[in-house]
Amino acid sequence: MEQKYEEEIQMLEQEIEMLEAEQEETLRSIFIEHGDRLQRELKSVCEERGGAQKHTLSKLITEVRELEKDLRRQTEINGIALNECFVKTLHKSERKLVQQLRLAGHCSVLLFQVEFAVTEIQEDDALLRRVTELNIVVDGVEFKDFSAFVVEDTKDLLLFFRTLRTFSERCEERRQTFQHFQVTSNRSKG
């Protein structure tokens, strides 16, 4: 009987950890969606309270601006812009963390959505990460087989993003080539 209670207590503790992690992820999602408005509200609250909190707020605002600047620079470098990031913790324990992630964005004119799970396992001094359950959706009928062709079997996200960028560049080159020949064809007719 006592063992049953201990097992139930352990299950409840795990459920509490999962709910706390889910709450943390929900707060992160809210900040991503409503960050600007929250910044303004936080600033007005801190202005009311004064001194030391103003310093903390300005430090946070500076940090957010730096992160936004880094994100813009990364977008310029790799040509991939993320519009949505959703993270949900599925399991959290002392040694193991499993999160479900969904990223949506575009690379040039190609819209994409990537859903995957990341499993992190702490073993001694090493942290092992593995991507599982990879699902890729690329917008457009002509690109329907792109995700299957690329990486769903290997579950290699870096390969996906590299291939997406290269593929997007080739699509743009193709579009420009067709446009060039269309203009040339129209000149010869006229």
PDB file of C-alpha atoms in Angstrom:
ATOM      1  CA  MET A   1       0.000   0.000   0.000  1.00  0.00           C
ATOM      2  CA  GLU A   2       2.814   2.366   0.926  1.00  0.00           C
ATOM      3  CA  GLN A   3       4.564   1.648  -2.369  1.00  0.00           C
ATOM      4  CA  LYS A   4       1.381   2.554  -4.227  1.00  0.00           C
ATOM      5  CA  TYR A   5       1.281   5.928  -2.463  1.00  0.00           C
ATOM      6  CA  GLU A   6       4.936   6.545  -3.254  1.00  0.00           C
ATOM      7  CA  GLU A   7       4.336   5.752  -6.916  1.00  0.00           C
ATOM      8  CA  GLU A   8       1.357   8.077  -6.958  1.00  0.00           C
ATOM      9  CA  ILE A   9       3.390  10.830  -5.301  1.00  0.00           C
ATOM     10  CA  GLN A  10       6.136  10.333  -7.886  1.00  0.00           C
ATOM     11  CA  MET A  11       3.623  10.517 -10.739  1.00  0.00           C
ATOM     12  CA  LEU A  12       2.154  13.721  -9.297  1.00  0.00           C
ATOM     13  CA  GLU A  13       5.616  15.247  -8.958  1.00  0.00           C
ATOM     14  CA  GLN A  14       6.336  14.423 -12.602  1.00  0.00           C
ATOM     15  CA  GLU A  15       3.002  15.919 -13.619  1.00  0.00           C
ATOM     16  CA  ILE A  16       3.821  19.084 -11.654  1.00  0.00           C
ATOM     17  CA  GLU A  17       7.199  19.319 -13.407  1.00  0.00           C
ATOM     18  CA  MET A  18       5.551  18.913 -16.809  1.00  0.00           C
ATOM     19  CA  LEU A  19       2.916  21.532 -15.996  1.00  0.00           C
ATOM     20  CA  GLU A  20       5.587  23.957 -14.786  1.00  0.00           C
ATOM     21  CA  ALA A  21       7.566  23.383 -17.988  1.00  0.00           C
ATOM     22  CA  GLU A  22       4.404  23.864 -20.063  1.00  0.00           C
ATOM     23  CA  GLN A  23       3.686  27.106 -18.180  1.00  0.00           C
ATOM     24  CA  GLU A  24       7.223  28.263 -18.922  1.00  0.00           C
ATOM     25  CA  GLU A  25       6.787  27.473 -22.619  1.00  0.00           C
ATOM     26  CA  THR A  26       3.415  29.240 -22.700  1.00  0.00           C
ATOM     27  CA  LEU A  27       4.987  32.340 -21.170  1.00  0.00           C
ATOM     28  CA  ARG A  28       7.782  32.165 -23.753  1.00  0.00           C
ATOM     29  CA  SER A  29       5.213  31.909 -26.569  1.00  0.00           C
ATOM     30  CA  ILE A  30       3.284  34.864 -25.156  1.00  0.00           C
ATOM     31  CA  PHE A  31       6.450  36.920 -25.054  1.00  0.00           C
ATOM     32  CA  ILE A  32       7.274  36.006 -28.645  1.00  0.00           C
ATOM     33  CA  GLU A  33       3.777  37.005 -29.818  1.00  0.00           C
ATOM     34  CA  HIS A  34       3.308  40.091 -27.640  1.00  0.00           C
ATOM     35  CA  GLY A  35       6.884  41.121 -26.860  1.00  0.00           C
ATOM     36  CA  ASP A  36       6.597  44.731 -28.027  1.00  0.00           C
ATOM     37  CA  ARG A  37       3.427  45.424 -26.068  1.00  0.00           C
ATOM     38  CA  LEU A  38       4.865  43.720 -22.997  1.00  0.00           C
ATOM     39  CA  GLN A  39       7.983  45.860 -23.300  1.00  0.00           C
ATOM     40  CA  ARG A  40       5.899  49.039 -23.324  1.00  0.00           C
ATOM     41  CA  GLU A  41       3.839  47.890 -20.340  1.00  0.00           C
ATOM     42  CA  LEU A  42       6.925  46.826 -18.439  1.00  0.00           C
ATOM     43  CA  LYS A  43       8.527  50.162 -19.148  1.00  0.00           C
ATOM     44  CA  SER A  44       5.504  52.090 -17.841  1.00  0.00           C
ATOM     45  CA  VAL A  45       5.365  49.946 -14.679  1.00  0.00           C
ATOM     46  CA  CYS A  46       9.058  50.424 -14.064  1.00  0.00           C
ATOM     47  CA  GLU A  47       8.790  54.168 -14.590  1.00  0.00           C
ATOM     48  CA  GLU A  48       6.196  54.225 -11.842  1.00  0.00           C
ATOM     49  CA  ARG A  49       8.428  52.300  -9.454  1.00  0.00           C
ATOM     50  CA  GLY A  50      11.611  54.255 -10.233  1.00  0.00           C
ATOM     51  CA  GLY A  51      15.376  53.971  -9.708  1.00  0.00           C
ATOM     52  CA  ALA A  52      16.934  50.509  -9.660  1.00  0.00           C
ATOM     53  CA  GLN A  53      14.119  49.032 -11.682  1.00  0.00           C
ATOM     54  CA  LYS A  54      14.731  51.565 -14.463  1.00  0.00           C
ATOM     55  CA  HIS A  55      18.267  50.277 -14.722  1.00  0.00           C
ATOM     56  CA  THR A  56      17.036  46.671 -14.918  1.00  0.00           C
ATOM     57  CA  LEU A  57      14.469  47.582 -17.539  1.00  0.00           C
ATOM     58  CA  SER A  58      16.965  49.452 -19.692  1.00  0.00           C
ATOM     59  CA  LYS A  59      19.297  46.482 -19.435  1.00  0.00           C
ATOM     60  CA  LEU A  60      16.496  44.132 -20.539  1.00  0.00           C
ATOM     61  CA  ILE A  61      15.497  46.411 -23.400  1.00  0.00           C
ATOM     62  CA  THR A  62      19.116  46.589 -24.543  1.00  0.00           C
ATOM     63  CA  GLU A  63      19.329  42.809 -24.391  1.00  0.00           C
ATOM     64  CA  VAL A  64      16.137  42.413 -26.452  1.00  0.00           C
ATOM     65  CA  ARG A  65      17.406  44.890 -29.046  1.00  0.00           C
ATOM     66  CA  GLU A  66      20.713  43.028 -29.304  1.00  0.00           C
ATOM     67  CA  LEU A  67      18.875  39.733 -29.794  1.00  0.00           C
ATOM     68  CA  GLU A  68      16.650  41.297 -32.450  1.00  0.00           C
ATOM     69  CA  LYS A  69      19.730  42.697 -34.183  1.00  0.00           C
ATOM     70  CA  ASP A  70      21.390  39.263 -34.114  1.00  0.00           C
ATOM     71  CA  LEU A  71      18.221  37.701 -35.541  1.00  0.00           C
ATOM     72  CA  ARG A  72      18.110  40.251 -38.377  1.00  0.00           C
ATOM     73  CA  ARG A  73      21.784  39.630 -39.124  1.00  0.00           C
ATOM     74  CA  GLN A  74      21.252  35.846 -39.184  1.00  0.00           C
ATOM     75  CA  THR A  75      18.278  36.308 -41.498  1.00  0.00           C
ATOM     76  CA  GLU A  76      20.387  38.449 -43.842  1.00  0.00           C
ATOM     77  CA  ILE A  77      23.244  35.945 -43.802  1.00  0.00           C
ATOM     78  CA  ASN A  78      21.284  32.753 -44.380  1.00  0.00           C
ATOM     79  CA  GLY A  79      18.174  34.123 -46.124  1.00  0.00           C
ATOM     80  CA  ILE A  80      15.833  32.232 -43.812  1.00  0.00           C
ATOM     81  CA  ALA A  81      13.281  34.219 -41.820  1.00  0.00           C
ATOM     82  CA  LEU A  82      11.331  32.585 -39.010  1.00  0.00           C
ATOM     83  CA  ASN A  83       7.799  33.858 -38.421  1.00  0.00           C
ATOM     84  CA  GLU A  84       6.734  31.435 -35.709  1.00  0.00           C
ATOM     85  CA  CYS A  85       8.424  29.355 -33.056  1.00  0.00           C
ATOM     86  CA  PHE A  86       6.408  27.093 -30.782  1.00  0.00           C
ATOM     87  CA  VAL A  87       7.956  24.950 -28.058  1.00  0.00           C
ATOM     88  CA  LYS A  88       6.116  22.463 -25.876  1.00  0.00           C
ATOM     89  CA  THR A  89       7.754  20.327 -23.208  1.00  0.00           C
ATOM     90  CA  LEU A  90       6.515  16.750 -23.434  1.00  0.00           C
ATOM     91  CA  HIS A  91       8.656  15.229 -20.689  1.00  0.00           C
ATOM     92  CA  LYS A  92      11.040  16.671 -18.140  1.00  0.00           C
ATOM     93  CA  SER A  93      13.037  14.804 -15.545  1.00  0.00           C
ATOM     94  CA  GLU A  94      16.407  15.176 -13.899  1.00  0.00           C
ATOM     95  CA  ARG A  95      18.260  13.443 -16.742  1.00  0.00           C
ATOM     96  CA  LYS A  96      15.915  13.699 -19.724  1.00  0.00           C
ATOM     97  CA  LEU A  97      14.061  16.484 -21.513  1.00  0.00           C
ATOM     98  CA  VAL A  98      11.774  15.965 -24.520  1.00  0.00           C
ATOM     99  CA  GLN A  99      10.413  19.013 -26.338  1.00  0.00           C
ATOM    100  CA  GLN A 100       8.162  19.341 -29.374  1.00  0.00           C
ATOM    101  CA  LEU A 101       9.081  22.274 -31.614  1.00  0.00           C
ATOM    102  CA  ARG A 102       7.417  23.901 -34.604  1.00  0.00           C
ATOM    103  CA  LEU A 103       9.194  26.492 -36.722  1.00  0.00           C
ATOM    104  CA  ALA A 104       7.497  28.331 -39.552  1.00  0.00           C
ATOM    105  CA  GLY A 105       9.052  30.813 -41.908  1.00  0.00           C
ATOM    106  CA  HIS A 106      10.220  31.485 -45.413  1.00  0.00           C
ATOM    107  CA  CYS A 107      13.345  31.376 -47.495  1.00  0.00           C
ATOM    108  CA  SER A 108      12.976  33.747 -50.413  1.00  0.00           C
ATOM    109  CA  VAL A 109       9.532  32.832 -51.785  1.00  0.00           C
ATOM    110  CA  LEU A 110       9.375  29.325 -50.282  1.00  0.00           C
ATOM    111  CA  LEU A 111       7.184  28.985 -47.214  1.00  0.00           C
ATOM    112  CA  PHE A 112       8.015  26.143 -44.851  1.00  0.00           C
ATOM    113  CA  GLN A 113       7.017  24.589 -41.558  1.00  0.00           C
ATOM    114  CA  VAL A 114       9.208  22.173 -39.617  1.00  0.00           C
ATOM    115  CA  GLU A 115       7.909  20.097 -36.726  1.00  0.00           C
ATOM    116  CA  PHE A 116      10.256  17.947 -34.690  1.00  0.00           C
ATOM    117  CA  ALA A 117      11.003  16.622 -31.255  1.00  0.00           C
ATOM    118  CA  VAL A 118      14.304  17.115 -29.477  1.00  0.00           C
ATOM    119  CA  THR A 119      15.376  14.654 -26.829  1.00  0.00           C
ATOM    120  CA  GLU A 120      18.125  15.788 -24.460  1.00  0.00           C
ATOM    121  CA  ILE A 121      19.715  13.217 -22.184  1.00  0.00           C
ATOM    122  CA  GLN A 122      22.259  14.154 -19.538  1.00  0.00           C
ATOM    123  CA  GLU A 123      24.876  11.429 -19.172  1.00  0.00           C
ATOM    124  CA  ASP A 124      27.684  12.186 -16.725  1.00  0.00           C
ATOM    125  CA  ASP A 125      29.350  15.317 -18.131  1.00  0.00           C
ATOM    126  CA  ALA A 126      27.864  15.058 -21.623  1.00  0.00           C
ATOM    127  CA  LEU A 127      24.537  16.350 -22.906  1.00  0.00           C
ATOM    128  CA  LEU A 128      23.230  14.250 -25.795  1.00  0.00           C
ATOM    129  CA  ARG A 129      20.666  15.797 -28.166  1.00  0.00           C
ATOM    130  CA  ARG A 130      18.731  13.907 -30.783  1.00  0.00           C
ATOM    131  CA  VAL A 131      16.093  15.052 -33.272  1.00  0.00           C
ATOM    132  CA  THR A 132      13.151  12.704 -33.674  1.00  0.00           C
ATOM    133  CA  GLU A 133       9.765  12.785 -35.374  1.00  0.00           C
ATOM    134  CA  LEU A 134      10.844  15.227 -38.087  1.00  0.00           C
ATOM    135  CA  ASN A 135       8.036  16.472 -40.326  1.00  0.00           C
ATOM    136  CA  ILE A 136       8.625  19.097 -43.014  1.00  0.00           C
ATOM    137  CA  VAL A 137       5.961  20.924 -44.977  1.00  0.00           C
ATOM    138  CA  VAL A 138       6.954  23.186 -47.878  1.00  0.00           C
ATOM    139  CA  ASP A 139       4.280  25.343 -49.478  1.00  0.00           C
ATOM    140  CA  GLY A 140       3.452  24.809 -53.122  1.00  0.00           C
ATOM    141  CA  VAL A 141       2.327  21.855 -55.209  1.00  0.00           C
ATOM    142  CA  GLU A 142       5.584  21.732 -57.161  1.00  0.00           C
ATOM    143  CA  PHE A 143       7.532  21.335 -53.905  1.00  0.00           C
ATOM    144  CA  LYS A 144       5.398  18.603 -52.317  1.00  0.00           C
ATOM    145  CA  ASP A 145       8.149  15.959 -52.519  1.00  0.00           C
ATOM    146  CA  PHE A 146      10.876  18.333 -51.363  1.00  0.00           C
ATOM    147  CA  SER A 147      10.635  17.368 -47.707  1.00  0.00           C
ATOM    148  CA  ALA A 148      10.717  13.628 -48.370  1.00  0.00           C
ATOM    149  CA  PHE A 149      13.636  14.093 -50.730  1.00  0.00           C
ATOM    150  CA  VAL A 150      15.660  16.174 -48.310  1.00  0.00           C
ATOM    151  CA  VAL A 151      16.007  14.882 -44.790  1.00  0.00           C
ATOM    152  CA  GLU A 152      13.024  13.248 -43.155  1.00  0.00           C
ATOM    153  CA  ASP A 153      14.872   9.921 -43.044  1.00  0.00           C
ATOM    154  CA  THR A 154      18.146  11.301 -41.658  1.00  0.00           C
ATOM    155  CA  LYS A 155      16.433  13.876 -39.386  1.00  0.00           C
ATOM    156  CA  ASP A 156      19.236  16.348 -40.119  1.00  0.00           C
ATOM    157  CA  LEU A 157      17.911  19.883 -39.601  1.00  0.00           C
ATOM    158  CA  LEU A 158      21.111  21.580 -40.689  1.00  0.00           C
ATOM    159  CA  LEU A 159      20.992  19.686 -43.976  1.00  0.00           C
ATOM    160  CA  PHE A 160      17.344  20.717 -44.407  1.00  0.00           C
ATOM    161  CA  PHE A 161      18.082  24.417 -43.939  1.00  0.00           C
ATOM    162  CA  ARG A 162      21.149  24.301 -46.205  1.00  0.00           C
ATOM    163  CA  THR A 163      19.208  22.477 -48.900  1.00  0.00           C
ATOM    164  CA  LEU A 164      16.232  24.822 -48.500  1.00  0.00           C
ATOM    165  CA  ARG A 165      18.475  27.842 -49.019  1.00  0.00           C
ATOM    166  CA  THR A 166      20.197  26.331 -52.071  1.00  0.00           C
ATOM    167  CA  PHE A 167      16.882  25.177 -53.529  1.00  0.00           C
ATOM    168  CA  SER A 168      15.384  28.619 -52.933  1.00  0.00           C
ATOM    169  CA  GLU A 169      18.327  30.279 -54.682  1.00  0.00           C
ATOM    170  CA  ARG A 170      17.908  27.940 -57.672  1.00  0.00           C
ATOM    171  CA  CYS A 171      14.182  28.719 -57.841  1.00  0.00           C
ATOM    172  CA  GLU A 172      14.999  32.441 -57.892  1.00  0.00           C
ATOM    173  CA  GLU A 173      17.612  31.918 -60.628  1.00  0.00           C
ATOM    174  CA  ARG A 174      15.058  29.900 -62.604  1.00  0.00           C
ATOM    175  CA  ARG A 175      12.468  32.660 -62.219  1.00  0.00           C
ATOM    176  CA  GLN A 176      14.967  35.289 -63.386  1.00  0.00           C
ATOM    177  CA  THR A 177      15.981  33.141 -66.374  1.00  0.00           C
ATOM    178  CA  PHE A 178      12.374  32.670 -67.458  1.00  0.00           C
ATOM    179  CA  GLN A 179      11.756  36.383 -66.979  1.00  0.00           C
ATOM    180  CA  HIS A 180      14.815  37.197 -69.123  1.00  0.00           C
ATOM    181  CA  PHE A 181      13.649  34.947 -71.958  1.00  0.00           C
ATOM    182  CA  GLN A 182      10.123  36.303 -71.684  1.00  0.00           C
ATOM    183  CA  VAL A 183      11.417  39.875 -72.045  1.00  0.00           C
ATOM    184  CA  THR A 184      13.673  38.796 -74.940  1.00  0.00           C
ATOM    185  CA  SER A 185      10.764  37.008 -76.625  1.00  0.00           C
ATOM    186  CA  ASN A 186       8.509  40.048 -76.229  1.00  0.00           C
ATOM    187  CA  ARG A 187      11.172  42.340 -77.769  1.00  0.00           C
ATOM    188  CA  SER A 188      11.577  40.091 -80.804  1.00  0.00           C
ATOM    189  CA  LYS A 189       7.776  40.086 -81.344  1.00  0.00           C
ATOM    190  CA  GLY A 190       7.520  43.834 -81.039  1.00  0.00           C
TER     191      GLY A 190
END
